[in-house]
Amino acid sequence: MSDTTKRTRETPNSSTDPDGPAQAQYGGDQVKAAALQKDVGLFSGICLIVGTMIGSGIFISPKAVLSGTGAVGPCLSVWAACGVLATLGALCYAELGTMITKSGGEYPYLMEGFGSLVAFLYSWTTVIVLKPSSFAIIALSFAEYAAVPFYPGCPPPAVIIKCQAAASILLITLVNSLSVKLASYVQIFFTVAKLLIILIIVIAGMVLLAQGNTENLTNAFEGASPSFGTIGLAFYNGLWAYDGWNQLNFITEELKNPYRNLPLAIIIGIPLVSVCYILVNIAYFTAMTPIELLQSPAVAVTFGDRVLYPVSWVVPLFVVFSTFGAANGSCFTAGRLTYVAGREGHMVKILSYISLRHCTPSPAIIFNGILSIIYIMPADINMLINYFSFAQWTFYGLTVLALIVMRFTRKELRRPVKVPILLAAVVFLVSCYLVLAPIIEQPELEYLYCAIFIFSGLIFYFLFVHYKWSWTRRVMRPVTKYLQLLMEVVPPEKTE
């Protein structure tokens, strides 16, 4: 937006050639384009998938799946089915990600399949609500477990939890703004940590099984009485724990050799998480009856107190590690969606700018962090997440439908990965079921409020995107120029 600023702004780390594009400089003679760099390899990609999927859900609230199914057998079946569904959905995304190698998750696929309007509604809902509120709730989970040891015998004060959550959001935002490699190293460390505690829980469960603690796993389907709606709610809660299977599609432009590493990371990462989840749930049932599991406020902690004493303290410690790693992954990918939406003109232009020093989308990352801090202020945002989950699965379904549509409308596109169209149809139908089942089972006014919010994006689309009123550009131009100078950011340089 401000080419003059871009060309004449002099910093110790920037190229000042008036006839050339802005470039980021990294000491000595090493100069890189002011664009997102391909710094994410296969191992880092697997860690991003695994580290974002495994958050607090598997340690705190697997009881929600048991509550919806009514018995151990159906509960484990739902966990396995959720893993299969996440894998099938991710394979569809692997085709999309290798066919349209743009960052931003579902956004570029909806743009190519259905046009600008649907893509805008997705970015409006996800950038403003879904991504920052998800980041906030993970940060609150981290803060709660981090504060518990300092308040024995009583729950930590809400203000302490919220201050710690805000501090963690600021720290993660800073890390992701400074360096892609640093954020990747943080993700790798915490992914290894959470896999370690899962391994400890699984081994402890295997020892209990070997000792004959199989009462809860015999006649596992006895007493099950699930309905159409309760199974849908059980899937919702299970898939919430699996959420993150599409995270690598948000950073496709930063992935080394995406045609190879994107599908390979998906094939390795998601089945690994699925096996971990099933084995952890089996381990829980070796130490707790279904009733005890439903009454536990934090299942993994209860398991640790019963099985790992006197070193049971390792469980809440590693839950802290797990939630921090999941928050880091959420921040990493959310910034890319905001960046791409700004680049396409669906968000203010400054959000599409790149840090001249660090080659990160720092304005987009900071914007997501600010919204996340705002979302930790209300008393309870769990309800917000629950009611907007149907919106998330609406967009998942539309994205898979876009894959099917583009099989007929965009036959010329190269498809290094090509899934059977029947598989895509199954994922689309399951998405429709997951959207409709909870609404049919428990119709509530809040779902209508969510729908109103989503479609309120039409007002902003037609006012600021479709008609492009000139006065908005006149207002934003000096604001953008000031923020550009303050943050030392520039429009991304095209590298293709």
mmCIF file with all atom_site columns, N, CA and C in Angstrom, residues 313-371:
data_model
loop_
_atom_site.group_PDB
_atom_site.id
_atom_site.type_symbol
_atom_site.label_atom_id
_atom_site.label_alt_id
_atom_site.label_comp_id
_atom_site.label_asym_id
_atom_site.label_entity_id
_atom_site.label_seq_id
_atom_site.pdbx_PDB_ins_code
_atom_site.Cartn_x
_atom_site.Cartn_y
_atom_site.Cartn_z
_atom_site.occupancy
_atom_site.B_iso_or_equiv
_atom_site.pdbx_formal_charge
_atom_site.auth_seq_id
_atom_site.auth_comp_id
_atom_site.auth_asym_id
_atom_site.auth_atom_id
_atom_site.pdbx_PDB_model_num
ATOM 1   N N  . TRP A 1 313 ? 2.790   -36.205 40.157 1.00 0.00 ? 313 TRP A N  1
ATOM 2   C CA . TRP A 1 313 ? 2.901   -34.791 39.786 1.00 0.00 ? 313 TRP A CA 1
ATOM 3   C C  . TRP A 1 313 ? 3.331   -34.606 38.336 1.00 0.00 ? 313 TRP A C  1
ATOM 4   N N  . VAL A 1 314 ? 3.903   -35.661 37.725 1.00 0.00 ? 314 VAL A N  1
ATOM 5   C CA . VAL A 1 314 ? 4.352   -35.509 36.338 1.00 0.00 ? 314 VAL A CA 1
ATOM 6   C C  . VAL A 1 314 ? 3.181   -35.296 35.389 1.00 0.00 ? 314 VAL A C  1
ATOM 7   N N  . VAL A 1 315 ? 1.992   -35.807 35.746 1.00 0.00 ? 315 VAL A N  1
ATOM 8   C CA . VAL A 1 315 ? 0.843   -35.688 34.838 1.00 0.00 ? 315 VAL A CA 1
ATOM 9   C C  . VAL A 1 315 ? 0.413   -34.237 34.666 1.00 0.00 ? 315 VAL A C  1
ATOM 10  N N  . PRO A 1 316 ? 0.094   -33.496 35.753 1.00 0.00 ? 316 PRO A N  1
ATOM 11  C CA . PRO A 1 316 ? -0.276  -32.080 35.530 1.00 0.00 ? 316 PRO A CA 1
ATOM 12  C C  . PRO A 1 316 ? 0.856   -31.265 34.913 1.00 0.00 ? 316 PRO A C  1
ATOM 13  N N  . LEU A 1 317 ? 2.119   -31.615 35.219 1.00 0.00 ? 317 LEU A N  1
ATOM 14  C CA . LEU A 1 317 ? 3.233   -30.900 34.616 1.00 0.00 ? 317 LEU A CA 1
ATOM 15  C C  . LEU A 1 317 ? 3.229   -31.075 33.101 1.00 0.00 ? 317 LEU A C  1
ATOM 16  N N  . PHE A 1 318 ? 3.021   -32.309 32.649 1.00 0.00 ? 318 PHE A N  1
ATOM 17  C CA . PHE A 1 318 ? 3.038   -32.561 31.213 1.00 0.00 ? 318 PHE A CA 1
ATOM 18  C C  . PHE A 1 318 ? 1.761   -32.080 30.531 1.00 0.00 ? 318 PHE A C  1
ATOM 19  N N  . VAL A 1 319 ? 0.661   -31.978 31.281 1.00 0.00 ? 319 VAL A N  1
ATOM 20  C CA . VAL A 1 319 ? -0.535  -31.345 30.720 1.00 0.00 ? 319 VAL A CA 1
ATOM 21  C C  . VAL A 1 319 ? -0.246  -29.870 30.434 1.00 0.00 ? 319 VAL A C  1
ATOM 22  N N  . VAL A 1 320 ? 0.504   -29.225 31.323 1.00 0.00 ? 320 VAL A N  1
ATOM 23  C CA . VAL A 1 320 ? 0.932   -27.837 31.083 1.00 0.00 ? 320 VAL A CA 1
ATOM 24  C C  . VAL A 1 320 ? 1.755   -27.757 29.802 1.00 0.00 ? 320 VAL A C  1
ATOM 25  N N  . PHE A 1 321 ? 2.718   -28.682 29.644 1.00 0.00 ? 321 PHE A N  1
ATOM 26  C CA . PHE A 1 321 ? 3.520   -28.720 28.420 1.00 0.00 ? 321 PHE A CA 1
ATOM 27  C C  . PHE A 1 321 ? 2.646   -28.927 27.193 1.00 0.00 ? 321 PHE A C  1
ATOM 28  N N  . SER A 1 322 ? 1.682   -29.854 27.322 1.00 0.00 ? 322 SER A N  1
ATOM 29  C CA . SER A 1 322 ? 0.829   -30.200 26.186 1.00 0.00 ? 322 SER A CA 1
ATOM 30  C C  . SER A 1 322 ? -0.016  -29.020 25.740 1.00 0.00 ? 322 SER A C  1
ATOM 31  N N  . THR A 1 323 ? -0.628  -28.329 26.690 1.00 0.00 ? 323 THR A N  1
ATOM 32  C CA . THR A 1 323 ? -1.487  -27.195 26.333 1.00 0.00 ? 323 THR A CA 1
ATOM 33  C C  . THR A 1 323 ? -0.669  -26.033 25.777 1.00 0.00 ? 323 THR A C  1
ATOM 34  N N  . PHE A 1 324 ? 0.534   -25.824 26.304 1.00 0.00 ? 324 PHE A N  1
ATOM 35  C CA . PHE A 1 324 ? 1.371   -24.754 25.773 1.00 0.00 ? 324 PHE A CA 1
ATOM 36  C C  . PHE A 1 324 ? 1.771   -25.052 24.330 1.00 0.00 ? 324 PHE A C  1
ATOM 37  N N  . GLY A 1 325 ? 2.118   -26.297 24.044 1.00 0.00 ? 325 GLY A N  1
ATOM 38  C CA . GLY A 1 325 ? 2.467   -26.673 22.675 1.00 0.00 ? 325 GLY A CA 1
ATOM 39  C C  . GLY A 1 325 ? 1.297   -26.530 21.723 1.00 0.00 ? 325 GLY A C  1
ATOM 40  N N  . ALA A 1 326 ? 0.093   -26.920 22.183 1.00 0.00 ? 326 ALA A N  1
ATOM 41  C CA . ALA A 1 326 ? -1.098  -26.773 21.338 1.00 0.00 ? 326 ALA A CA 1
ATOM 42  C C  . ALA A 1 326 ? -1.397  -25.303 21.081 1.00 0.00 ? 326 ALA A C  1
ATOM 43  N N  . ALA A 1 327 ? -1.212  -24.454 22.097 1.00 0.00 ? 327 ALA A N  1
ATOM 44  C CA . ALA A 1 327 ? -1.437  -23.015 21.921 1.00 0.00 ? 327 ALA A CA 1
ATOM 45  C C  . ALA A 1 327 ? -0.445  -22.438 20.916 1.00 0.00 ? 327 ALA A C  1
ATOM 46  N N  . ASN A 1 328 ? 0.802   -22.887 20.972 1.00 0.00 ? 328 ASN A N  1
ATOM 47  C CA . ASN A 1 328 ? 1.816   -22.415 20.023 1.00 0.00 ? 328 ASN A CA 1
ATOM 48  C C  . ASN A 1 328 ? 1.441   -22.794 18.591 1.00 0.00 ? 328 ASN A C  1
ATOM 49  N N  . GLY A 1 329 ? 0.980   -24.037 18.400 1.00 0.00 ? 329 GLY A N  1
ATOM 50  C CA . GLY A 1 329 ? 0.565   -24.464 17.062 1.00 0.00 ? 329 GLY A CA 1
ATOM 51  C C  . GLY A 1 329 ? -0.642  -23.694 16.562 1.00 0.00 ? 329 GLY A C  1
ATOM 52  N N  . SER A 1 330 ? -1.589  -23.418 17.460 1.00 0.00 ? 330 SER A N  1
ATOM 53  C CA . SER A 1 330 ? -2.779  -22.653 17.086 1.00 0.00 ? 330 SER A CA 1
ATOM 54  C C  . SER A 1 330 ? -2.407  -21.249 16.631 1.00 0.00 ? 330 SER A C  1
ATOM 55  N N  . CYS A 1 331 ? -1.495  -20.600 17.375 1.00 0.00 ? 331 CYS A N  1
ATOM 56  C CA . CYS A 1 331 ? -1.048  -19.255 17.013 1.00 0.00 ? 331 CYS A CA 1
ATOM 57  C C  . CYS A 1 331 ? -0.309  -19.259 15.681 1.00 0.00 ? 331 CYS A C  1
ATOM 58  N N  . PHE A 1 332 ? 0.528   -20.258 15.480 1.00 0.00 ? 332 PHE A N  1
ATOM 59  C CA . PHE A 1 332 ? 1.328   -20.366 14.261 1.00 0.00 ? 332 PHE A CA 1
ATOM 60  C C  . PHE A 1 332 ? 0.440   -20.397 13.023 1.00 0.00 ? 332 PHE A C  1
ATOM 61  N N  . THR A 1 333 ? -0.607  -21.215 13.047 1.00 0.00 ? 333 THR A N  1
ATOM 62  C CA . THR A 1 333 ? -1.456  -21.365 11.865 1.00 0.00 ? 333 THR A CA 1
ATOM 63  C C  . THR A 1 333 ? -2.469  -20.242 11.727 1.00 0.00 ? 333 THR A C  1
ATOM 64  N N  . ALA A 1 334 ? -2.972  -19.719 12.850 1.00 0.00 ? 334 ALA A N  1
ATOM 65  C CA . ALA A 1 334 ? -3.964  -18.645 12.781 1.00 0.00 ? 334 ALA A CA 1
ATOM 66  C C  . ALA A 1 334 ? -3.406  -17.413 12.092 1.00 0.00 ? 334 ALA A C  1
ATOM 67  N N  . GLY A 1 335 ? -2.141  -17.115 12.360 1.00 0.00 ? 335 GLY A N  1
ATOM 68  C CA . GLY A 1 335 ? -1.519  -15.954 11.722 1.00 0.00 ? 335 GLY A CA 1
ATOM 69  C C  . GLY A 1 335 ? -1.468  -16.087 10.216 1.00 0.00 ? 335 GLY A C  1
ATOM 70  N N  . ARG A 1 336 ? -1.296  -17.303 9.718  1.00 0.00 ? 336 ARG A N  1
ATOM 71  C CA . ARG A 1 336 ? -1.211  -17.505 8.272  1.00 0.00 ? 336 ARG A CA 1
ATOM 72  C C  . ARG A 1 336 ? -2.550  -17.282 7.595  1.00 0.00 ? 336 ARG A C  1
ATOM 73  N N  . LEU A 1 337 ? -3.641  -17.709 8.228  1.00 0.00 ? 337 LEU A N  1
ATOM 74  C CA . LEU A 1 337 ? -4.962  -17.464 7.654  1.00 0.00 ? 337 LEU A CA 1
ATOM 75  C C  . LEU A 1 337 ? -5.236  -15.964 7.581  1.00 0.00 ? 337 LEU A C  1
ATOM 76  N N  . THR A 1 338 ? -4.964  -15.248 8.657  1.00 0.00 ? 338 THR A N  1
ATOM 77  C CA . THR A 1 338 ? -5.189  -13.799 8.673  1.00 0.00 ? 338 THR A CA 1
ATOM 78  C C  . THR A 1 338 ? -4.329  -13.112 7.615  1.00 0.00 ? 338 THR A C  1
ATOM 79  N N  . TYR A 1 339 ? -3.095  -13.567 7.477  1.00 0.00 ? 339 TYR A N  1
ATOM 80  C CA . TYR A 1 339 ? -2.173  -13.018 6.476  1.00 0.00 ? 339 TYR A CA 1
ATOM 81  C C  . TYR A 1 339 ? -2.715  -13.218 5.060  1.00 0.00 ? 339 TYR A C  1
ATOM 82  N N  . VAL A 1 340 ? -3.166  -14.429 4.747  1.00 0.00 ? 340 VAL A N  1
ATOM 83  C CA . VAL A 1 340 ? -3.658  -14.720 3.397  1.00 0.00 ? 340 VAL A CA 1
ATOM 84  C C  . VAL A 1 340 ? -4.944  -13.947 3.116  1.00 0.00 ? 340 VAL A C  1
ATOM 85  N N  . ALA A 1 341 ? -5.848  -13.855 4.113  1.00 0.00 ? 341 ALA A N  1
ATOM 86  C CA . ALA A 1 341 ? -7.087  -13.095 3.923  1.00 0.00 ? 341 ALA A CA 1
ATOM 87  C C  . ALA A 1 341 ? -6.778  -11.624 3.655  1.00 0.00 ? 341 ALA A C  1
ATOM 88  N N  . GLY A 1 342 ? -5.785  -11.061 4.352  1.00 0.00 ? 342 GLY A N  1
ATOM 89  C CA . GLY A 1 342 ? -5.373  -9.683  4.087  1.00 0.00 ? 342 GLY A CA 1
ATOM 90  C C  . GLY A 1 342 ? -4.770  -9.530  2.703  1.00 0.00 ? 342 GLY A C  1
ATOM 91  N N  . ARG A 1 343 ? -3.998  -10.519 2.278  1.00 0.00 ? 343 ARG A N  1
ATOM 92  C CA . ARG A 1 343 ? -3.371  -10.482 0.958  1.00 0.00 ? 343 ARG A CA 1
ATOM 93  C C  . ARG A 1 343 ? -4.406  -10.491 -0.162 1.00 0.00 ? 343 ARG A C  1
ATOM 94  N N  . GLU A 1 344 ? -5.546  -11.168 0.083  1.00 0.00 ? 344 GLU A N  1
ATOM 95  C CA . GLU A 1 344 ? -6.606  -11.245 -0.921 1.00 0.00 ? 344 GLU A CA 1
ATOM 96  C C  . GLU A 1 344 ? -7.586  -10.076 -0.830 1.00 0.00 ? 344 GLU A C  1
ATOM 97  N N  . GLY A 1 345 ? -7.349  -9.144  0.103  1.00 0.00 ? 345 GLY A N  1
ATOM 98  C CA . GLY A 1 345 ? -8.222  -7.990  0.240  1.00 0.00 ? 345 GLY A CA 1
ATOM 99  C C  . GLY A 1 345 ? -9.441  -8.219  1.107  1.00 0.00 ? 345 GLY A C  1
ATOM 100 N N  . HIS A 1 346 ? -9.482  -9.328  1.852  1.00 0.00 ? 346 HIS A N  1
ATOM 101 C CA . HIS A 1 346 ? -10.622 -9.630  2.708  1.00 0.00 ? 346 HIS A CA 1
ATOM 102 C C  . HIS A 1 346 ? -10.413 -9.185  4.149  1.00 0.00 ? 346 HIS A C  1
ATOM 103 N N  . MET A 1 347 ? -9.235  -8.706  4.464  1.00 0.00 ? 347 MET A N  1
ATOM 104 C CA . MET A 1 347 ? -8.930  -8.073  5.741  1.00 0.00 ? 347 MET A CA 1
ATOM 105 C C  . MET A 1 347 ? -8.142  -6.809  5.430  1.00 0.00 ? 347 MET A C  1
ATOM 106 N N  . VAL A 1 348 ? -7.941  -5.959  6.437  1.00 0.00 ? 348 VAL A N  1
ATOM 107 C CA . VAL A 1 348 ? -7.184  -4.733  6.180  1.00 0.00 ? 348 VAL A CA 1
ATOM 108 C C  . VAL A 1 348 ? -5.784  -5.090  5.693  1.00 0.00 ? 348 VAL A C  1
ATOM 109 N N  . LYS A 1 349 ? -5.223  -4.238  4.841  1.00 0.00 ? 349 LYS A N  1
ATOM 110 C CA . LYS A 1 349 ? -4.003  -4.575  4.108  1.00 0.00 ? 349 LYS A CA 1
ATOM 111 C C  . LYS A 1 349 ? -2.809  -4.815  5.014  1.00 0.00 ? 349 LYS A C  1
ATOM 112 N N  . ILE A 1 350 ? -2.737  -4.081  6.131  1.00 0.00 ? 350 ILE A N  1
ATOM 113 C CA . ILE A 1 350 ? -1.582  -4.196  7.003  1.00 0.00 ? 350 ILE A CA 1
ATOM 114 C C  . ILE A 1 350 ? -1.405  -5.628  7.507  1.00 0.00 ? 350 ILE A C  1
ATOM 115 N N  . LEU A 1 351 ? -2.497  -6.399  7.598  1.00 0.00 ? 351 LEU A N  1
ATOM 116 C CA . LEU A 1 351 ? -2.416  -7.777  8.090  1.00 0.00 ? 351 LEU A CA 1
ATOM 117 C C  . LEU A 1 351 ? -1.726  -8.708  7.098  1.00 0.00 ? 351 LEU A C  1
ATOM 118 N N  . SER A 1 352 ? -1.536  -8.245  5.858  1.00 0.00 ? 352 SER A N  1
ATOM 119 C CA . SER A 1 352 ? -0.851  -9.069  4.858  1.00 0.00 ? 352 SER A CA 1
ATOM 120 C C  . SER A 1 352 ? 0.620   -8.711  4.730  1.00 0.00 ? 352 SER A C  1
ATOM 121 N N  . TYR A 1 353 ? 1.130   -7.843  5.595  1.00 0.00 ? 353 TYR A N  1
ATOM 122 C CA . TYR A 1 353 ? 2.521   -7.399  5.486  1.00 0.00 ? 353 TYR A CA 1
ATOM 123 C C  . TYR A 1 353 ? 3.445   -8.357  6.237  1.00 0.00 ? 353 TYR A C  1
ATOM 124 N N  . ILE A 1 354 ? 4.708   -8.344  5.801  1.00 0.00 ? 354 ILE A N  1
ATOM 125 C CA . ILE A 1 354 ? 5.725   -9.256  6.317  1.00 0.00 ? 354 ILE A CA 1
ATOM 126 C C  . ILE A 1 354 ? 6.781   -8.461  7.083  1.00 0.00 ? 354 ILE A C  1
ATOM 127 N N  . SER A 1 355 ? 7.238   -9.009  8.205  1.00 0.00 ? 355 SER A N  1
ATOM 128 C CA . SER A 1 355 ? 8.314   -8.364  8.958  1.00 0.00 ? 355 SER A CA 1
ATOM 129 C C  . SER A 1 355 ? 9.590   -8.322  8.126  1.00 0.00 ? 355 SER A C  1
ATOM 130 N N  . LEU A 1 356 ? 10.156  -7.119  8.011  1.00 0.00 ? 356 LEU A N  1
ATOM 131 C CA . LEU A 1 356 ? 11.360  -6.946  7.218  1.00 0.00 ? 356 LEU A CA 1
ATOM 132 C C  . LEU A 1 356 ? 12.554  -7.652  7.858  1.00 0.00 ? 356 LEU A C  1
ATOM 133 N N  . ARG A 1 357 ? 12.578  -7.714  9.176  1.00 0.00 ? 357 ARG A N  1
ATOM 134 C CA . ARG A 1 357 ? 13.695  -8.329  9.886  1.00 0.00 ? 357 ARG A CA 1
ATOM 135 C C  . ARG A 1 357 ? 13.571  -9.842  9.999  1.00 0.00 ? 357 ARG A C  1
ATOM 136 N N  . HIS A 1 358 ? 12.342  -10.340 10.211 1.00 0.00 ? 358 HIS A N  1
ATOM 137 C CA . HIS A 1 358 ? 12.173  -11.739 10.598 1.00 0.00 ? 358 HIS A CA 1
ATOM 138 C C  . HIS A 1 358 ? 11.439  -12.598 9.558  1.00 0.00 ? 358 HIS A C  1
ATOM 139 N N  . CYS A 1 359 ? 10.904  -11.971 8.513  1.00 0.00 ? 359 CYS A N  1
ATOM 140 C CA . CYS A 1 359 ? 10.155  -12.702 7.473  1.00 0.00 ? 359 CYS A CA 1
ATOM 141 C C  . CYS A 1 359 ? 9.019   -13.526 8.072  1.00 0.00 ? 359 CYS A C  1
ATOM 142 N N  . THR A 1 360 ? 8.308   -12.953 9.016  1.00 0.00 ? 360 THR A N  1
ATOM 143 C CA . THR A 1 360 ? 7.108   -13.579 9.586  1.00 0.00 ? 360 THR A CA 1
ATOM 144 C C  . THR A 1 360 ? 5.926   -12.634 9.369  1.00 0.00 ? 360 THR A C  1
ATOM 145 N N  . PRO A 1 361 ? 4.704   -13.168 9.297  1.00 0.00 ? 361 PRO A N  1
ATOM 146 C CA . PRO A 1 361 ? 3.520   -12.296 9.175  1.00 0.00 ? 361 PRO A CA 1
ATOM 147 C C  . PRO A 1 361 ? 3.157   -11.694 10.522 1.00 0.00 ? 361 PRO A C  1
ATOM 148 N N  . SER A 1 362 ? 4.058   -10.889 11.083 1.00 0.00 ? 362 SER A N  1
ATOM 149 C CA . SER A 1 362 ? 3.902   -10.415 12.463 1.00 0.00 ? 362 SER A CA 1
ATOM 150 C C  . SER A 1 362 ? 2.629   -9.600  12.696 1.00 0.00 ? 362 SER A C  1
ATOM 151 N N  . PRO A 1 363 ? 2.178   -8.720  11.764 1.00 0.00 ? 363 PRO A N  1
ATOM 152 C CA . PRO A 1 363 ? 0.921   -8.014  12.034 1.00 0.00 ? 363 PRO A CA 1
ATOM 153 C C  . PRO A 1 363 ? -0.267  -8.963  12.206 1.00 0.00 ? 363 PRO A C  1
ATOM 154 N N  . ALA A 1 364 ? -0.330  -10.002 11.371 1.00 0.00 ? 364 ALA A N  1
ATOM 155 C CA . ALA A 1 364 ? -1.425  -10.968 11.480 1.00 0.00 ? 364 ALA A CA 1
ATOM 156 C C  . ALA A 1 364 ? -1.340  -11.746 12.784 1.00 0.00 ? 364 ALA A C  1
ATOM 157 N N  . ILE A 1 365 ? -0.139  -12.137 13.180 1.00 0.00 ? 365 ILE A N  1
ATOM 158 C CA . ILE A 1 365 ? 0.042   -12.887 14.431 1.00 0.00 ? 365 ILE A CA 1
ATOM 159 C C  . ILE A 1 365 ? -0.328  -12.027 15.631 1.00 0.00 ? 365 ILE A C  1
ATOM 160 N N  . ILE A 1 366 ? 0.095   -10.767 15.625 1.00 0.00 ? 366 ILE A N  1
ATOM 161 C CA . ILE A 1 366 ? -0.215  -9.858  16.736 1.00 0.00 ? 366 ILE A CA 1
ATOM 162 C C  . ILE A 1 366 ? -1.718  -9.594  16.811 1.00 0.00 ? 366 ILE A C  1
ATOM 163 N N  . PHE A 1 367 ? -2.366  -9.426  15.665 1.00 0.00 ? 367 PHE A N  1
ATOM 164 C CA . PHE A 1 367 ? -3.814  -9.213  15.639 1.00 0.00 ? 367 PHE A CA 1
ATOM 165 C C  . PHE A 1 367 ? -4.545  -10.399 16.261 1.00 0.00 ? 367 PHE A C  1
ATOM 166 N N  . ASN A 1 368 ? -4.123  -11.626 15.906 1.00 0.00 ? 368 ASN A N  1
ATOM 167 C CA . ASN A 1 368 ? -4.738  -12.821 16.493 1.00 0.00 ? 368 ASN A CA 1
ATOM 168 C C  . ASN A 1 368 ? -4.500  -12.870 17.998 1.00 0.00 ? 368 ASN A C  1
ATOM 169 N N  . GLY A 1 369 ? -3.303  -12.475 18.438 1.00 0.00 ? 369 GLY A N  1
ATOM 170 C CA . GLY A 1 369 ? -3.012  -12.461 19.865 1.00 0.00 ? 369 GLY A CA 1
ATOM 171 C C  . GLY A 1 369 ? -3.868  -11.465 20.628 1.00 0.00 ? 369 GLY A C  1
ATOM 172 N N  . ILE A 1 370 ? -4.083  -10.283 20.050 1.00 0.00 ? 370 ILE A N  1
ATOM 173 C CA . ILE A 1 370 ? -4.923  -9.266  20.703 1.00 0.00 ? 370 ILE A CA 1
ATOM 174 C C  . ILE A 1 370 ? -6.357  -9.771  20.870 1.00 0.00 ? 370 ILE A C  1
ATOM 175 N N  . LEU A 1 371 ? -6.916  -10.362 19.807 1.00 0.00 ? 371 LEU A N  1
ATOM 176 C CA . LEU A 1 371 ? -8.273  -10.910 19.901 1.00 0.00 ? 371 LEU A CA 1
ATOM 177 C C  . LEU A 1 371 ? -8.342  -12.017 20.950 1.00 0.00 ? 371 LEU A C  1
#
